[in-house]
Each structure stands twice: as structure tokens, then as C-alpha cells.
Coordinates of C-alpha atoms in Angstrom, one line a residue:
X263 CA -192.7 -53.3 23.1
X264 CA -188.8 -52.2 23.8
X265 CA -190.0 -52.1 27.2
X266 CA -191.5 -55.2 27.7
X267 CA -188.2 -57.1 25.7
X268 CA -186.1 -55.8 28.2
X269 CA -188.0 -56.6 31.1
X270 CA -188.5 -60.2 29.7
X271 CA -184.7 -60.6 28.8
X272 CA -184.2 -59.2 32.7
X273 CA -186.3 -62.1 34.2
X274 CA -185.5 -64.7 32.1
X275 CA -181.5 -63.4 33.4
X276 CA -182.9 -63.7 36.6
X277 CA -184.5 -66.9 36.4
X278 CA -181.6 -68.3 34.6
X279 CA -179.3 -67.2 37.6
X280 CA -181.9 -68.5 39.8
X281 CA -182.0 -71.7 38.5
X282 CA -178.0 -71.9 38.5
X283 CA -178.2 -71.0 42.3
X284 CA -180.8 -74.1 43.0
X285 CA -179.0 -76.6 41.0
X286 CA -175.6 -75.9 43.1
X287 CA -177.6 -75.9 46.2
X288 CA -178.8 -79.3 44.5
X289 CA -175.4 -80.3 44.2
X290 CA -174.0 -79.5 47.6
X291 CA -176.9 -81.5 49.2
X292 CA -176.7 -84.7 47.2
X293 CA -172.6 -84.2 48.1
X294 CA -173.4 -84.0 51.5
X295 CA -175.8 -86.8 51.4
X296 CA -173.9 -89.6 49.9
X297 CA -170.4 -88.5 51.8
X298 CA -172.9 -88.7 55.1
X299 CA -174.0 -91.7 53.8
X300 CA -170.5 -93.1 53.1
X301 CA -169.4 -92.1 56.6
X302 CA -172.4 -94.1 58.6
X303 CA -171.8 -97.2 56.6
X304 CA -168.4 -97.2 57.0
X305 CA -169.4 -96.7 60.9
X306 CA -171.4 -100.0 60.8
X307 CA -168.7 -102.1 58.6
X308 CA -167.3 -104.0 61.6
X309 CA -166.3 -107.6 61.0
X310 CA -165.3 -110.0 64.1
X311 CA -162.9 -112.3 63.8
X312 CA -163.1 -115.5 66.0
X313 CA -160.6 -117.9 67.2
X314 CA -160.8 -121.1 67.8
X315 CA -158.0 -123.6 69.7
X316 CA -158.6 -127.1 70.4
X317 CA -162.3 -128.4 70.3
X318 CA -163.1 -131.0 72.4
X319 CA -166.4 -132.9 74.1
X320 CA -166.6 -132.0 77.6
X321 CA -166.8 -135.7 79.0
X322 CA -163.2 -135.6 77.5
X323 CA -161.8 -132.4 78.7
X324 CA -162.9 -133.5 82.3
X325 CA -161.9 -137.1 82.1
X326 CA -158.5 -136.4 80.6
X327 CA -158.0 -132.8 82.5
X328 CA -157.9 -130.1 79.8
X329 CA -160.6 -128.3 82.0
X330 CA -157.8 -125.9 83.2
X331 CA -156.6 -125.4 79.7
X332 CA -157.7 -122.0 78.6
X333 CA -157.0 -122.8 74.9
X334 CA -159.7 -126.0 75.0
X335 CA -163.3 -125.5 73.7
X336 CA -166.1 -127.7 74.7
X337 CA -167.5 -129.4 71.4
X338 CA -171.3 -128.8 72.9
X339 CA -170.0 -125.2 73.3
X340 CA -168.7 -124.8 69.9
X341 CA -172.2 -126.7 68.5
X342 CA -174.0 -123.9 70.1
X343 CA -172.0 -121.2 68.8
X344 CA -172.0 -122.2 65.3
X345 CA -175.8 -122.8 65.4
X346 CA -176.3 -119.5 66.7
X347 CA -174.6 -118.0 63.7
X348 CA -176.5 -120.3 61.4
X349 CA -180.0 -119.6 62.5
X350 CA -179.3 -115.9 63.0
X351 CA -178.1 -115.7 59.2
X352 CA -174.6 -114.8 59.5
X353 CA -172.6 -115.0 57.1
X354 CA -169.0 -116.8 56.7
X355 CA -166.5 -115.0 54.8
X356 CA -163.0 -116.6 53.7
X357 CA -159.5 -114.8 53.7
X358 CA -159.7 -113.6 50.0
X359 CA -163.2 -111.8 51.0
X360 CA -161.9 -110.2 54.1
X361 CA -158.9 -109.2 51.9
X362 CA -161.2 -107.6 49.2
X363 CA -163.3 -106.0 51.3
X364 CA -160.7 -104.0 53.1
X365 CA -159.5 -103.2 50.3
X366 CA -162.6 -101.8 49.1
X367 CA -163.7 -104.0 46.3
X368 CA -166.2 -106.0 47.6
X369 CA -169.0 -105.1 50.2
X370 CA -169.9 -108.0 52.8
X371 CA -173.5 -109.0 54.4
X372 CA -174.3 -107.0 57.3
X373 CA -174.0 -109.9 59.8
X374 CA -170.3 -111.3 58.6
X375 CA -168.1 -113.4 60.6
X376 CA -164.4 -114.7 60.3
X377 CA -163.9 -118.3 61.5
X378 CA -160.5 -119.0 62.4
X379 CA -158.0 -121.7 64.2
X380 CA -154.8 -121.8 65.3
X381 CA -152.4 -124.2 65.7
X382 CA -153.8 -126.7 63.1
X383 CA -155.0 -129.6 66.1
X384 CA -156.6 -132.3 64.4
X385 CA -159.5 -132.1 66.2
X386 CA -160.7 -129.1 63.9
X387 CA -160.8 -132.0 61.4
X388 CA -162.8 -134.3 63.8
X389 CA -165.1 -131.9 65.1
X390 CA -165.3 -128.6 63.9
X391 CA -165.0 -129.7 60.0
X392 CA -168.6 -131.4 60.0
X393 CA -170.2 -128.7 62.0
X394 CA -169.3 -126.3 59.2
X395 CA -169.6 -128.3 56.3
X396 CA -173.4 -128.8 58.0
X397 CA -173.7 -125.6 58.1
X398 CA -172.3 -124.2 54.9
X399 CA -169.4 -122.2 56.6
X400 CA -166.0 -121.7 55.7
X401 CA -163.0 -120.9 57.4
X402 CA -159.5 -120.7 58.4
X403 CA -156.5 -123.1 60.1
X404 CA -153.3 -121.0 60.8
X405 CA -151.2 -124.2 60.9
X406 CA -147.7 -124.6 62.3
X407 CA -145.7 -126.2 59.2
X408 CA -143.1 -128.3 61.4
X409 CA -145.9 -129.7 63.3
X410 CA -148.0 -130.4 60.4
X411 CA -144.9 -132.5 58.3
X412 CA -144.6 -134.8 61.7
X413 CA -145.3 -138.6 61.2
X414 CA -149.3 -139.1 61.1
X415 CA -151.3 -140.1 64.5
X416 CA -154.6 -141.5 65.3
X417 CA -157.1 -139.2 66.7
X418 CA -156.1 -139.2 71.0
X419 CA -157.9 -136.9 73.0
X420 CA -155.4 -137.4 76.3
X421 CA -153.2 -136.0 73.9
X422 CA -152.2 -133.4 70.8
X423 CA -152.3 -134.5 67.4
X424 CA -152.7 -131.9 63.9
X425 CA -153.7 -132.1 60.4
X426 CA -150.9 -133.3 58.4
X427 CA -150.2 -131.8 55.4
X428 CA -151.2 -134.8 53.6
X429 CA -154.7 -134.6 54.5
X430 CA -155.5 -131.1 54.2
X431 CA -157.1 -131.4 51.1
X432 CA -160.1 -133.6 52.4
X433 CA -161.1 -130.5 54.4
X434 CA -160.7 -128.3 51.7
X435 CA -164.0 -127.3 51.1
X436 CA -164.2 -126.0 54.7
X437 CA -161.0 -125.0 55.3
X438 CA -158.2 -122.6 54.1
X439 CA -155.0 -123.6 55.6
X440 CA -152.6 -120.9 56.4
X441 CA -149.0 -120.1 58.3
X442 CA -148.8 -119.8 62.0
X443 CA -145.2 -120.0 60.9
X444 CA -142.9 -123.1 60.0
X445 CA -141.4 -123.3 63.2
X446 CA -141.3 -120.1 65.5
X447 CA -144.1 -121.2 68.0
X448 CA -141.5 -121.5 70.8
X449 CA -140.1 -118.9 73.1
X450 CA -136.1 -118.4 73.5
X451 CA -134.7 -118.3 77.3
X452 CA -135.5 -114.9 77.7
X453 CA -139.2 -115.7 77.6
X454 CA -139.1 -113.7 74.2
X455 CA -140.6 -115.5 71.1
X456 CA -138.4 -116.5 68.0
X457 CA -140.5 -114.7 65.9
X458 CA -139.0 -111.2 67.5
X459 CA -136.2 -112.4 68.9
X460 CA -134.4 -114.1 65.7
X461 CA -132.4 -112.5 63.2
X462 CA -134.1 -111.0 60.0
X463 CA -132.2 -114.1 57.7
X464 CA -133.9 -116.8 60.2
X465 CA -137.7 -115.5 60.6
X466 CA -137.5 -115.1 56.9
X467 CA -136.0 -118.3 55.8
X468 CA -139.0 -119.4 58.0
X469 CA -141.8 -117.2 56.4
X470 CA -140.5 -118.8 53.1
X471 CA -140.2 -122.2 54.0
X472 CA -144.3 -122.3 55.3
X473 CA -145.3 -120.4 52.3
X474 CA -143.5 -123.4 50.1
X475 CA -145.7 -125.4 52.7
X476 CA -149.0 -124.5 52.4
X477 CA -148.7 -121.9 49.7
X478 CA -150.8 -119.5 52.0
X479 CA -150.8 -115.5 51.9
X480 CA -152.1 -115.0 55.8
X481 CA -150.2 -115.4 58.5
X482 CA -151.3 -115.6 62.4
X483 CA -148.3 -114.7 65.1
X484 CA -147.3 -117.2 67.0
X485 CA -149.1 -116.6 70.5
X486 CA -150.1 -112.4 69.1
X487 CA -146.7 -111.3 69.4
X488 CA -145.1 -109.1 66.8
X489 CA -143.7 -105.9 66.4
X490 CA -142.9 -103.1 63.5
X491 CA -139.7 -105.4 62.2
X492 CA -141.7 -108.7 62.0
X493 CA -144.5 -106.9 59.7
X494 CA -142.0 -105.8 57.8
X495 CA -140.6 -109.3 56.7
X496 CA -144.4 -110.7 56.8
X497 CA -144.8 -108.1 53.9
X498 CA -141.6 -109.2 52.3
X499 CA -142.0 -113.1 52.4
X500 CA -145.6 -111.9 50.6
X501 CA -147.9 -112.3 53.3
X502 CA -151.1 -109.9 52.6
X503 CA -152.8 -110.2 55.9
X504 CA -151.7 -110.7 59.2
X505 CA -153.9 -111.6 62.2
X506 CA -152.9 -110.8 66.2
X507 CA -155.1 -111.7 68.8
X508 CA -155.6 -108.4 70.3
X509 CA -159.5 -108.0 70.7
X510 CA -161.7 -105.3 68.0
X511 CA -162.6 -105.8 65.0
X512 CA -161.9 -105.5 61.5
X513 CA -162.7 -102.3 59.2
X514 CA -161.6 -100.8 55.6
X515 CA -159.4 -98.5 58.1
X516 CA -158.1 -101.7 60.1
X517 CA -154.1 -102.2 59.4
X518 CA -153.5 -105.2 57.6
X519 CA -150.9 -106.7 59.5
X520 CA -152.3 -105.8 62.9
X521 CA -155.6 -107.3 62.4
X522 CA -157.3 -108.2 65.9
X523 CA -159.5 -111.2 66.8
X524 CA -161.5 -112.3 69.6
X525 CA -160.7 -115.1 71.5
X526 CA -163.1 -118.0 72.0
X527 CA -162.7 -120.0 75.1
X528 CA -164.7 -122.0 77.9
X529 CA -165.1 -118.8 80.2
X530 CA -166.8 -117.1 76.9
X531 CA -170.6 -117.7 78.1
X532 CA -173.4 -117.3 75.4
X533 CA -174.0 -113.7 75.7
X534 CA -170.5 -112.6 75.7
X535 CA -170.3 -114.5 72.5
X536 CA -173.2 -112.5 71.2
X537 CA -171.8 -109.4 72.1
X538 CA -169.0 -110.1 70.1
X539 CA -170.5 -109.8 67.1
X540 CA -172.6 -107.2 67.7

């Protein structure tokens, strides 16, 4: 009987041990599994951003000669490409969700898209506002403030008129308005923008003065230029994100203030356009 309790104390040990073993190997496995897991979605989480200029019908960019402009978008063109995202089931996120989802809070729909505008021309209003309310879609004008605070214009589509800041809020529902800066869009003698070739005090006083504009926390550089010392005083004015227009896409590993965007113009055919946001 001694016998047979020790041998039963020695393979329950053994089992015990066994069991231990298994349960680590368990371990390692579901370890390896989710970290795996983590690692191919973060693979697959790539967000396009798209930009948008001026939007205008094609009758009007040939009758008034914009059909050499590079930063005009046919109306029928845009039409199309916002169907396309609409029927496909893409998904329309707004600066605050591209924000928390880089920063790891939230997740976003497989098929996500980032609408965005520069410039603040007033035909976003006329054309591209509709479209997207139609459609349920949201996105974003990066406006220039000394532009926007100019004496309202009709609608003239031989010429360039923007939102003004009076009027923002009727497209509101659509759009989040945002700084392209107060007024930096210009380039010194040198060919150099203001926004990197001012002094510190001057681009700041700037950053400040659009924020007390339009209250925004996103900023696009005027024409994608910037360098290491202009993301520094973006972050100090309180800017959270801030958008180039260098082509890629956006990740949780993209830099905030060096995020790229793809560029939509008339020589972007249908299939490029899909490619981008595949």
C-alpha cells in the first residue's frame, strides 16, 4: 500500500508538472496569437486622406479657362467620386475621429476616408456641400482667415470667391472649418513661403490670430511646406494635427504633424482614384 501511495503521489507530481508545462505553452501561443493579430491589423489600418481645391462644372472651367489649372476639379468628376465612395460603403470620418484613432482610442470602419479642402473657395459651399449632405459625408475646409474676413461676393465662376466667416455655420453639418493659416499663403521674394521664412513672433501671432478665427485645432500648410521649426510653433499655438500634401496615408504610427494626403485633380482618372484608397 506504501508502494502504491508513492507511485500515486509521483504521477500526480508528474501530471501536476505536466499540466504547468501545457498551460505556459497555452500562454505563449495565445501571446503570440493576439500580438500577430495586433501586428496584421495594424498592417491593414491605412486611412487616405483626399484633397480637394476648387470644384467646378466642366462647361465652366472650359468657357472661363481654368482647364489649365491644376487645382480645378470638374463638378461631374467630383459627382462621380463621391458616388463611388457612397455605393462602395465608405465611410467619412471627421478630424476628432482621425485624431482618436491615431491615438488609439477609437477603431475606424475598414473602408475610411478623409474629405478635405483647402483654401476655403466658395464653391465647396455651392457644389461640394449638397453632394455630401446627400450623401451623409462629412468633412473638412482648411480656410485661409484673411481671405475668409474679406467683404462678401456673389458666387462668379470667371473668378475666386470663399466662404466667409459669416456663413460657415450654414454648412456646418458638412463641414468642419479649419486654419490654412490667417495670412501666410504667399511666398516672400526668395520664392520661400512666410510660413518658413518669417520669424517665430510673426508665424505665431498668425497661428493665434486663425485659431481666434475659426477656433480650429488642425492646421493644413500653406502649399505642403513646413519644416521641423514650423511644427514646433503649430504645437505651441495648440494645433493637434497637421496635414501636408505629401502622398501616403495615415496610420497610428503616422506623425501628427506630417500627415500626408493625396491630391485630387482633373488628371486623377477613375482608377487612380480607386487605387488610392485601396
Amino acid at each position: 500500500m506504501k508502494t502504491l501511495f508513492k507511485h500515486d503521489k509521483i504521477n500526480r507530481r508528474t501530471r501536476t508538472r505536466g499540466d504547468d508545462y501545457i498551460k505556459k505553452v497555452l500562454v505563449i501561443v495565445i501571446i503570440l496569437f493576439v500580438c500577430t493579430a495586433t501586428i496584421s491589423y495594424a498592417s491593414l489600418d491605412k486611412i487616405p486622406v483626399l484633397l480637394y481645391h476648387h470644384i467646378l462644372p466642366e462647361q465652366d472651367i472650359m468657357n472661363f479657362g481654368w482647364e489649365n489649372n491644376n487645382s480645378v476639379l470638374s463638378l461631374e468628376k467630383f459627382t462621380e467620386q463621391m458616388k463611388y465612395l457612397k455605393e462602395n460603403g465608405y465611410y467619412t470620418a471627421t478630424m476628432n475621429e482621425l485624431e482618436y484613432f491615431m491615438d488609439g482610442k477609437i477603431k475606424l470602419p475598414k473602408k475610411t476616408v478623409i474629405i478635405t479642402f483647402d483654401d476655403g473657395y466658395l464653391s465647396n459651399g455651392i457644389y461640394a456641400y449638397p453632394i455630401m449632405k446627400e450623401y451623409g459625408m462629412k468633412g473638412t475646409i482648411f480656410s485661409v482667415g484673411e481671405l475668409v474676413t474679406r467683404e462678401k461676393v456673389e458666387f462668379d465662376p470667371k473668378d475666386l470667391q470663399y466662404i466667409p466667416v459669416e456663413d460657415m455655420g450654414k454648412y456646418n453639418d458638412v463641414f468642419l472649418f479649419a486654419c490654412h493659416t490667417y495670412d501666410l499663403h504667399r511666398h516672400n521674394e526668395e520664392g520661400i513661403p512666410f510660413f518658413k521664412s518669417l520669424s517665430k513672433e510673426e508665424i505665431m501671432k498668425d497661428l493665434f490670430k486663425s485659431k481666434g478665427l475659426l477656433n480650429s485645432q488642425y492646421i493644413a500648410y500653406p502649399f505642403g511646406e513646413y519644416d521641423r521649426h514650423t511644427i514646433k510653433y503649430v504645437e505651441e499655438a495648440g494645433y493637434n494635427l497637421g496635414f501636408t500634401v505629401s502622398p501616403g496615408y495615415v496610420s497610428r504610427y503616422t506623425k501628427k504633424y506630417e500627415i500626408p494626403r493625396m491630391v485630387i485633380n482633373q488628371n486623377i482618372d477613375s482608377d487612380k482614384f480607386i487605387s488610392f484608397l485601396k
